[in-house]
mmCIF file of C-alpha atoms in Angstrom:
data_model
loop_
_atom_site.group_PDB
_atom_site.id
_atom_site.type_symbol
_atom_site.label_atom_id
_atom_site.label_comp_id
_atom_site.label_asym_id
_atom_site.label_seq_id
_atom_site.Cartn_x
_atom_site.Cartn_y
_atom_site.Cartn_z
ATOM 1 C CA UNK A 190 17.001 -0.833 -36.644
ATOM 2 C CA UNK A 191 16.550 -3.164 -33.717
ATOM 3 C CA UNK A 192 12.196 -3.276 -34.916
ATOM 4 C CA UNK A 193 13.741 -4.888 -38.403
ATOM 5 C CA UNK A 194 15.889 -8.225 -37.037
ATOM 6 C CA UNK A 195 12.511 -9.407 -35.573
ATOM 7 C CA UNK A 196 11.041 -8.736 -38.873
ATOM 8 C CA UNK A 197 13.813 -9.934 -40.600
ATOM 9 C CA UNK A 198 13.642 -13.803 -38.342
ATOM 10 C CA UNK A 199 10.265 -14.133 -38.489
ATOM 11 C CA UNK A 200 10.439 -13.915 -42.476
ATOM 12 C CA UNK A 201 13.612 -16.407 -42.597
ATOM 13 C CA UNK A 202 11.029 -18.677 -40.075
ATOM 14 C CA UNK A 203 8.289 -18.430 -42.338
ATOM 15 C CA UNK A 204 10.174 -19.198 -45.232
ATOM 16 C CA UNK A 205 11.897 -22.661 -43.458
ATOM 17 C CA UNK A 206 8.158 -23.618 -42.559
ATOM 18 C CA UNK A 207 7.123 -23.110 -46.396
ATOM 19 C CA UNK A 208 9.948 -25.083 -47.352
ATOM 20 C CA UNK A 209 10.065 -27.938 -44.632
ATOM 21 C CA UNK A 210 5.902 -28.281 -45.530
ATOM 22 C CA UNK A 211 6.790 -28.141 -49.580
ATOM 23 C CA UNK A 212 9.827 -30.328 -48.674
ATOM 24 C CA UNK A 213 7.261 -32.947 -46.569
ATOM 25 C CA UNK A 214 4.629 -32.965 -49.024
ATOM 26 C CA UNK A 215 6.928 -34.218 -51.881
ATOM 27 C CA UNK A 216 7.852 -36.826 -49.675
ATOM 28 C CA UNK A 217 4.661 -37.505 -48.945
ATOM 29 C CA UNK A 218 3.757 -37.455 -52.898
ATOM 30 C CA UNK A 219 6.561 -38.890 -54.237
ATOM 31 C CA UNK A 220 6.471 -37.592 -57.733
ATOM 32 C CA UNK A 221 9.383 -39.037 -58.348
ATOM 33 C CA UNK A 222 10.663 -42.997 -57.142
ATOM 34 C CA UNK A 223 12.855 -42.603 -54.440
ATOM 35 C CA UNK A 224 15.042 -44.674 -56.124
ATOM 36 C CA UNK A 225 15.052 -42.904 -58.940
ATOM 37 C CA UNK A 226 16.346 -39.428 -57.539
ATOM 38 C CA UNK A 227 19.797 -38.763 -57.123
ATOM 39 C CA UNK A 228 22.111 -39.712 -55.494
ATOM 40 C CA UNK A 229 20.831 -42.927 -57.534
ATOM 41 C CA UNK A 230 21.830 -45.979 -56.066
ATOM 42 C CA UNK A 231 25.064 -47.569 -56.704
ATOM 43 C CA UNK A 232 25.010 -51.180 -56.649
ATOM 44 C CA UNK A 233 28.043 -52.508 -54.339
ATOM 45 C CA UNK A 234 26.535 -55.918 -54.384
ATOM 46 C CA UNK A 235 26.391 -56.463 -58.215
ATOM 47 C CA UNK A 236 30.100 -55.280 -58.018
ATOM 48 C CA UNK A 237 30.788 -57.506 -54.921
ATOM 49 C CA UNK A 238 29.609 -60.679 -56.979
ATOM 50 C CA UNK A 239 31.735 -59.685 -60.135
ATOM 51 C CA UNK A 240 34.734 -59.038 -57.799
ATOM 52 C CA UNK A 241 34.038 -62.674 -56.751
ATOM 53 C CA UNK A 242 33.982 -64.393 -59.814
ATOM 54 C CA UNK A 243 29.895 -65.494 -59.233
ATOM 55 C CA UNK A 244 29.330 -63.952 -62.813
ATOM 56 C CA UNK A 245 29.905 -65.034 -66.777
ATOM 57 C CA UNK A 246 31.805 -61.932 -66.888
ATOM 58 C CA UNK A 247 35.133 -60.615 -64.967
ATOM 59 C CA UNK A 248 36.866 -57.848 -64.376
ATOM 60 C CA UNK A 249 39.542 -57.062 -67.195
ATOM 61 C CA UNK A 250 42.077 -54.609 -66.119
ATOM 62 C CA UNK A 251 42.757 -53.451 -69.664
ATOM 63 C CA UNK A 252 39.434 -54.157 -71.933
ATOM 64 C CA UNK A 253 37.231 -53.447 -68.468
ATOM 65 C CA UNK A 254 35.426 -56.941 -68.863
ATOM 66 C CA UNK A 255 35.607 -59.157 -70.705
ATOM 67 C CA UNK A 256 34.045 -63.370 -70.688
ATOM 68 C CA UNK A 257 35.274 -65.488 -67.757
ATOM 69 C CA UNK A 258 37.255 -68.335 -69.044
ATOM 70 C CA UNK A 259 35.527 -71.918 -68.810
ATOM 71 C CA UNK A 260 32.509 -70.662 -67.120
ATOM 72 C CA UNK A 261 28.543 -71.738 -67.637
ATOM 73 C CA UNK A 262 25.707 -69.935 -66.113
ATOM 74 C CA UNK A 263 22.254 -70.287 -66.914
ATOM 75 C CA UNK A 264 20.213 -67.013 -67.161
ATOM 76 C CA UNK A 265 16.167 -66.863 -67.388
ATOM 77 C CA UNK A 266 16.513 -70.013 -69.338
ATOM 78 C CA UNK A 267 19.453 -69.468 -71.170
ATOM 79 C CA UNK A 268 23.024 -71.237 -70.572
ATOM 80 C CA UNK A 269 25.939 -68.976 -71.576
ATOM 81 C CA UNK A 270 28.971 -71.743 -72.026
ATOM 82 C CA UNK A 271 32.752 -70.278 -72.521
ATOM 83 C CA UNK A 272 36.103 -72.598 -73.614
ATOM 84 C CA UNK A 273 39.648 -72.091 -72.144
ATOM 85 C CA UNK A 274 39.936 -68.551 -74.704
ATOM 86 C CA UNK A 275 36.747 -66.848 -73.217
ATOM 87 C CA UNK A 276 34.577 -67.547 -76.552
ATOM 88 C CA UNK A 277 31.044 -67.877 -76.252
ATOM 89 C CA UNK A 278 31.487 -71.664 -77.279
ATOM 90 C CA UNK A 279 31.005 -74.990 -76.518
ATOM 91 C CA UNK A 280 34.262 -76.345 -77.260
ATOM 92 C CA UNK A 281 38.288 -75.283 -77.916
ATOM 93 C CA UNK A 282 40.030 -73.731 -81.135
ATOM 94 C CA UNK A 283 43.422 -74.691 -82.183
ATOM 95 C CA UNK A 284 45.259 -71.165 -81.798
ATOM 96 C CA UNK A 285 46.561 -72.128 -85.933
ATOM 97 C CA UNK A 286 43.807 -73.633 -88.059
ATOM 98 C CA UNK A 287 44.310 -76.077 -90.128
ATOM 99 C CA UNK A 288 45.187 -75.789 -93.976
ATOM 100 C CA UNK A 289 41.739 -76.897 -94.865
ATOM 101 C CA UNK A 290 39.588 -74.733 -92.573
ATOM 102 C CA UNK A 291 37.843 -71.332 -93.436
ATOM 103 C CA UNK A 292 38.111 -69.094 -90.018
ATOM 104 C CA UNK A 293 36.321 -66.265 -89.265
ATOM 105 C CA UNK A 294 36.507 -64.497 -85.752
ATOM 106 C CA UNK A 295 33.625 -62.288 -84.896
ATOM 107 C CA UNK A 296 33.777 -59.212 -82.807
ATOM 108 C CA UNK A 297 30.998 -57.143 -80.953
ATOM 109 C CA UNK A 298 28.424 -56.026 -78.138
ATOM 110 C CA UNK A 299 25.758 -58.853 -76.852
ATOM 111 C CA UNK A 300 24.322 -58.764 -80.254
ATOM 112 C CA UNK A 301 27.576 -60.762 -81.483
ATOM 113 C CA UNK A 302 28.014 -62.325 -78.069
ATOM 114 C CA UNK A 303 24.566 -63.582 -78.900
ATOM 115 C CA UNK A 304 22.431 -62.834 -75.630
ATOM 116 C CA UNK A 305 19.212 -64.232 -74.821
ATOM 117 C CA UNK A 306 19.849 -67.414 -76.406
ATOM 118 C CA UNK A 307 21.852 -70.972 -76.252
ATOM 119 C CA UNK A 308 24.519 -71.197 -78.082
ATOM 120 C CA UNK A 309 23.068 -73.415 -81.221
ATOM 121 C CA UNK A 310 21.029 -70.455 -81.982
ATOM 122 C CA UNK A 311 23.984 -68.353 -81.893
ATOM 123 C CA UNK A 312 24.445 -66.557 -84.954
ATOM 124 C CA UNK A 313 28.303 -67.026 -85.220
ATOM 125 C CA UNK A 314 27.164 -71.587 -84.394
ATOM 126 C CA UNK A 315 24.801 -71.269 -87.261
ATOM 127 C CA UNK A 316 26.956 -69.637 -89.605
ATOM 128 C CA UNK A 317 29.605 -72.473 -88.239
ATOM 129 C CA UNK A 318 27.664 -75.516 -89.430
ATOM 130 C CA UNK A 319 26.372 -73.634 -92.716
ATOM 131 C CA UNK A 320 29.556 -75.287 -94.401
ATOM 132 C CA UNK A 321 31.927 -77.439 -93.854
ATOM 133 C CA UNK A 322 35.539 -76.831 -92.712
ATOM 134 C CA UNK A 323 34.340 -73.456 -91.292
ATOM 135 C CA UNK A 324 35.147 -72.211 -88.202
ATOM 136 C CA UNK A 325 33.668 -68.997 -86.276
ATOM 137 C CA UNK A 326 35.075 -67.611 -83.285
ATOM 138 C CA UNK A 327 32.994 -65.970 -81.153
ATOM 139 C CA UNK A 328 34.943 -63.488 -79.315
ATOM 140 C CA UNK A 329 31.674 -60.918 -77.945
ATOM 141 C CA UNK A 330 31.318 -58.909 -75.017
ATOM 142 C CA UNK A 331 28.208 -58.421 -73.143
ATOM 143 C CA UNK A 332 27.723 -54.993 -73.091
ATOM 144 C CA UNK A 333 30.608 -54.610 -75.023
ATOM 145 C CA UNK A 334 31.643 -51.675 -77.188
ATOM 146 C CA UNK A 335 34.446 -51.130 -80.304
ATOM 147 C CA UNK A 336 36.884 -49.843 -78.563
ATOM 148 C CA UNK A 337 37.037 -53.171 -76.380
ATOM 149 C CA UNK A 338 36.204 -55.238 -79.258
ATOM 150 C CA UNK A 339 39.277 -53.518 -81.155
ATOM 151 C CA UNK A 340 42.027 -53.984 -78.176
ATOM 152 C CA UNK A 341 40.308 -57.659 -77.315
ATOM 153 C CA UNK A 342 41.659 -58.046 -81.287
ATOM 154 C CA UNK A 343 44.692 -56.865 -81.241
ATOM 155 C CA UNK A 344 45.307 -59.143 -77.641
ATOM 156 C CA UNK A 345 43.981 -62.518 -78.410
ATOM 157 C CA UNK A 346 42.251 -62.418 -81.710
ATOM 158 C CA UNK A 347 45.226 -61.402 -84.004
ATOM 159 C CA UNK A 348 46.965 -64.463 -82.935
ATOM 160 C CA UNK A 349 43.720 -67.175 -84.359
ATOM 161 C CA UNK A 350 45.378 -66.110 -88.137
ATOM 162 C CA UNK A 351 41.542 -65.706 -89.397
ATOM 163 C CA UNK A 352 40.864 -65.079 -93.124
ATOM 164 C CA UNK A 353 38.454 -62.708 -91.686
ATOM 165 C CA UNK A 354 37.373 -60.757 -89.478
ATOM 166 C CA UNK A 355 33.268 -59.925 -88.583
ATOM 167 C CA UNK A 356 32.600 -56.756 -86.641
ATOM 168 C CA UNK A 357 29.405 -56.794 -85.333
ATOM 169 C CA UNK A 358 28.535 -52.754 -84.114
ATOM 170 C CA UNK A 359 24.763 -50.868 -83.966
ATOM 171 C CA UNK A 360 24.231 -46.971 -84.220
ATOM 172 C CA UNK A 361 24.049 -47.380 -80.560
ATOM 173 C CA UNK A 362 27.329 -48.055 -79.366
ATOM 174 C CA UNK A 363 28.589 -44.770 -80.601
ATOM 175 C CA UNK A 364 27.265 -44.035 -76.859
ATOM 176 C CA UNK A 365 29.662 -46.236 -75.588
ATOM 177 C CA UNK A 366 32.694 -45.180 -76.700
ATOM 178 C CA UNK A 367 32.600 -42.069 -75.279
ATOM 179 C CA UNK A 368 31.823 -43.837 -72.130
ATOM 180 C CA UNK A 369 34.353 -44.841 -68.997
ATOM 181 C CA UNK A 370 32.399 -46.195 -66.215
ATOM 182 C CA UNK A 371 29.370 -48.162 -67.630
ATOM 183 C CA UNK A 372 26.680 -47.017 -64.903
ATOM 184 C CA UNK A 373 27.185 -43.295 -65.952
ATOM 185 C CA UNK A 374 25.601 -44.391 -69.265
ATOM 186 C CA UNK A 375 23.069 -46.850 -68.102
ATOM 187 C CA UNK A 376 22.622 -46.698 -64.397
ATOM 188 C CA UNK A 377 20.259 -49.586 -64.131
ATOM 189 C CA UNK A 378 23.591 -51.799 -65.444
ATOM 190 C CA UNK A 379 24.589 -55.341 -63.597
ATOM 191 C CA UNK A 380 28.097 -54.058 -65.061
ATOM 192 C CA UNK A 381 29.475 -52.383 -62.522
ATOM 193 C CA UNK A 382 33.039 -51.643 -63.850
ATOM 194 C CA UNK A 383 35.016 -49.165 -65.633
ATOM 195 C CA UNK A 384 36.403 -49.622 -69.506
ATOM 196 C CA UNK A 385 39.002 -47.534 -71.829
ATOM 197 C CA UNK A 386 38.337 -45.575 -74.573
ATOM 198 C CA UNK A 387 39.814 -43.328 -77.235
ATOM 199 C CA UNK A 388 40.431 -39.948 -77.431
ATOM 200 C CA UNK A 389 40.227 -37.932 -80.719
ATOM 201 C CA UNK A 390 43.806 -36.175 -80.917
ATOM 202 C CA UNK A 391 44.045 -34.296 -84.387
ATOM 203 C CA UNK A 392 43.150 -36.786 -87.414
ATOM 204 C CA UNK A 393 44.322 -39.725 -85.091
ATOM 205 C CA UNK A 394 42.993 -41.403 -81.721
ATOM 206 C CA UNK A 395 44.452 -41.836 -78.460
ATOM 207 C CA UNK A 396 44.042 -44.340 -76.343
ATOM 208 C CA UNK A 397 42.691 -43.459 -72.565
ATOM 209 C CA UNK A 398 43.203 -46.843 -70.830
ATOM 210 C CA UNK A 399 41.377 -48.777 -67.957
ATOM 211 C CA UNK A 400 42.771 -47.082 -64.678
ATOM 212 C CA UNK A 401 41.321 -49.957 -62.263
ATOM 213 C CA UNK A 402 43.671 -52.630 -61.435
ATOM 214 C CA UNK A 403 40.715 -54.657 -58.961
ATOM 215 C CA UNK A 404 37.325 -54.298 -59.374
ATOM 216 C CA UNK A 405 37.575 -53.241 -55.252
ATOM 217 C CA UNK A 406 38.456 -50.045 -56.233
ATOM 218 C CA UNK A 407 35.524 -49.113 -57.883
ATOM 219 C CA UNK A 408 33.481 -49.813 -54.206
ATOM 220 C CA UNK A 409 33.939 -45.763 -53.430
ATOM 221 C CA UNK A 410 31.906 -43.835 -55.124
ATOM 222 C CA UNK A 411 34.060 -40.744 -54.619
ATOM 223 C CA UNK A 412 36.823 -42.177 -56.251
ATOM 224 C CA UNK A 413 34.989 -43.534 -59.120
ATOM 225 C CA UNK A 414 33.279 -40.039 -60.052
ATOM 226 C CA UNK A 415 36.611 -38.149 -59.391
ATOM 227 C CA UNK A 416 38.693 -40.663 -61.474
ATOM 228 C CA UNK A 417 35.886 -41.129 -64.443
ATOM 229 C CA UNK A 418 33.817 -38.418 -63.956
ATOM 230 C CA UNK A 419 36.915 -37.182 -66.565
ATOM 231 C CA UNK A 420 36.511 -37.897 -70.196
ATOM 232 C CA UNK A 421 33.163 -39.671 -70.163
ATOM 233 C CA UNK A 422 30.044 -38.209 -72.057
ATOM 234 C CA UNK A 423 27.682 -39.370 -69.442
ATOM 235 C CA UNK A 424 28.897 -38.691 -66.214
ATOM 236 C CA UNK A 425 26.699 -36.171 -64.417
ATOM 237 C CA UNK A 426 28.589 -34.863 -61.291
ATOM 238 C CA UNK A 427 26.967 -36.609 -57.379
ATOM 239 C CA UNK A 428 25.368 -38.661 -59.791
ATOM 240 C CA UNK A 429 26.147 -41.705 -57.186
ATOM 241 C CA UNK A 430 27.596 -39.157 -54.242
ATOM 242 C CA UNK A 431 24.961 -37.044 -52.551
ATOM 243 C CA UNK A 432 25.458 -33.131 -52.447
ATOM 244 C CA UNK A 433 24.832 -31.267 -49.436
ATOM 245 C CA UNK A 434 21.360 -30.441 -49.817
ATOM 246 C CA UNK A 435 20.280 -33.958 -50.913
ATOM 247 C CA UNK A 436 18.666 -33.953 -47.343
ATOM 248 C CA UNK A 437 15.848 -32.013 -48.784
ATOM 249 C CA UNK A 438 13.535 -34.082 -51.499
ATOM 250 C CA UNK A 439 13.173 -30.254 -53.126
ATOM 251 C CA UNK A 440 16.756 -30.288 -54.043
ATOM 252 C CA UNK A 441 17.369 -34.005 -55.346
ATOM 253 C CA UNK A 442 14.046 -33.445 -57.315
ATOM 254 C CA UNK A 443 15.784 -30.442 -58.907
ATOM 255 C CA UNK A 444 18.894 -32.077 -59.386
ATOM 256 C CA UNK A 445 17.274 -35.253 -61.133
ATOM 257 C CA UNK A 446 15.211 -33.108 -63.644
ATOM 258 C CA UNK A 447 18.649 -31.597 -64.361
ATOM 259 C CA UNK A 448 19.913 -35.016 -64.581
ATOM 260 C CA UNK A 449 17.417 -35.972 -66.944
ATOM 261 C CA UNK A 450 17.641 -32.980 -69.200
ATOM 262 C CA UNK A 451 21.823 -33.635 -69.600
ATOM 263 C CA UNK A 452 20.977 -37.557 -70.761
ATOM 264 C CA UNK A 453 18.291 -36.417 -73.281
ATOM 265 C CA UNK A 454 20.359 -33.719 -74.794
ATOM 266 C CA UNK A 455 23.335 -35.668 -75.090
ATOM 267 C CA UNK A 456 22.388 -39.238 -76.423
ATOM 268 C CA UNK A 457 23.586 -39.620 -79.729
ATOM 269 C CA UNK A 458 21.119 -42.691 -80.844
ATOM 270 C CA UNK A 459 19.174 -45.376 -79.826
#
């Protein structure tokens, strides 16, 4: 018996060497991006300028985020201009219109917020000056989703007595309502904050709200995962929190193909 530990530790040795020289040589190799293993990085600083009020969007404790009110920032060319309501607009809206004005208030992701371009190319502008006595309120949400568009509606919109109201949606957001904490869904996001959602309950929905009252909450990790890991499609678990064998490159290679597999098979469209 006492002929077998020696055995026994000079196997368990030569295994550790295999492993440390496997481990070294996908360093070495980097199949992978380092920054694209897991733990993936989590971006403290986007969150730090949001927190801040640096960007055309703020924390929202009940839609998430929403548009800061009376900002301007310019973007790779293009200036995104609010008014006093948090419109993508260059100027006010009476909350009542006016007997002789046609309103419309559009709702939506960046498609009806109308990234990538100034504001006279805006959709929601053009569709403005296509008559006379209309008016188009422009109440989009970068990165936006229904379930914000809905409760940004029933907050502020409601009250703008429109004769109509445009909801502007694509196949894709279906990912996003099943979605609490935007980087579990796209990881590479500059929106670093949490949202509600809905919960199907029967034949009828329930609403699961925002549970961040300051964006400085969502600076631990830990907390984020274990408070939104819950109820969200995409959250993959040490996602943003290492695990205890992260140390090895073996192990977070492993985990990320695992991580990759989860996203693929659970993506409703694109």
């Amino acid at each position: 018996m006492k002929r077998i530990w020696p055995r026994i530790g000079l196997v368990a040795l030569g295994i550790v060497m295999a492993a440390s020289i496997v481990d070294t040589a996908l360093r070495i190799a980097s199949p992978i991006p380092a920054q694209r293993l897991l733990p993936l990085p989590y971006k403290l600083d986007e969150l730090g300028r949001i927190a801040s009020g640096e960007t055309y969007i703020r924390f929202d404790a009940e839609l998430g985020w929403t548009v800061a009110v009376a900002t301007e920032r310019e973007t790779n060319g293009v200036t995104y201009r609010s008014n006093q309501a948090g419109m993508r607009a260059d100027r006010d809206y009476a909350v009542e219109p006016s007997p002789s004005t046609r309103r419309y208030a559009a709702f939506g992701d960046s498609f009806t917020h109308c990234d990538d371009v100034n504001v006279d190319d805006c959709w929601t502008a053009q569709l403005e000056r296509s008559e006379a006595g209309t008016e188009v309120l422009n109440f989009g949400i970068p990165g936006g989703s229904p379930d914000q568009a809905l409760l940004r509606y029933e907050r502020e919109g409601r009250a703008y007595r429109s004769c109509a109201v445009l909801i502007g949606y694509m196949t894709e957001n279906l990912n996003r309502v099943v979605n609490r904490f935007r980087p579990f869904y796209q990881p590479d996001t500059g929106i670093v904050l949490s949202k509600p959602r809905f919960l199907l309950a029967g034949d009828s929905l329930t609403l699961l709200p925002n549970p961040v009252s300051s964006p400085r909450e969502l600076e631990d990790a830990r907390w984020v995962e274990a408070t939104l890991g819950p109820h969200d499609h995409w959250y993959y678990p040490g996602l943003f929190v290492a695990r205890p064998f992260d140390f090895l490159q073996t192990a977070r290679i492993v985990r990320t193909a695992a991580y990759r597999a989860h996203t693929e098979r659970t993506e409703f469209a694109n």
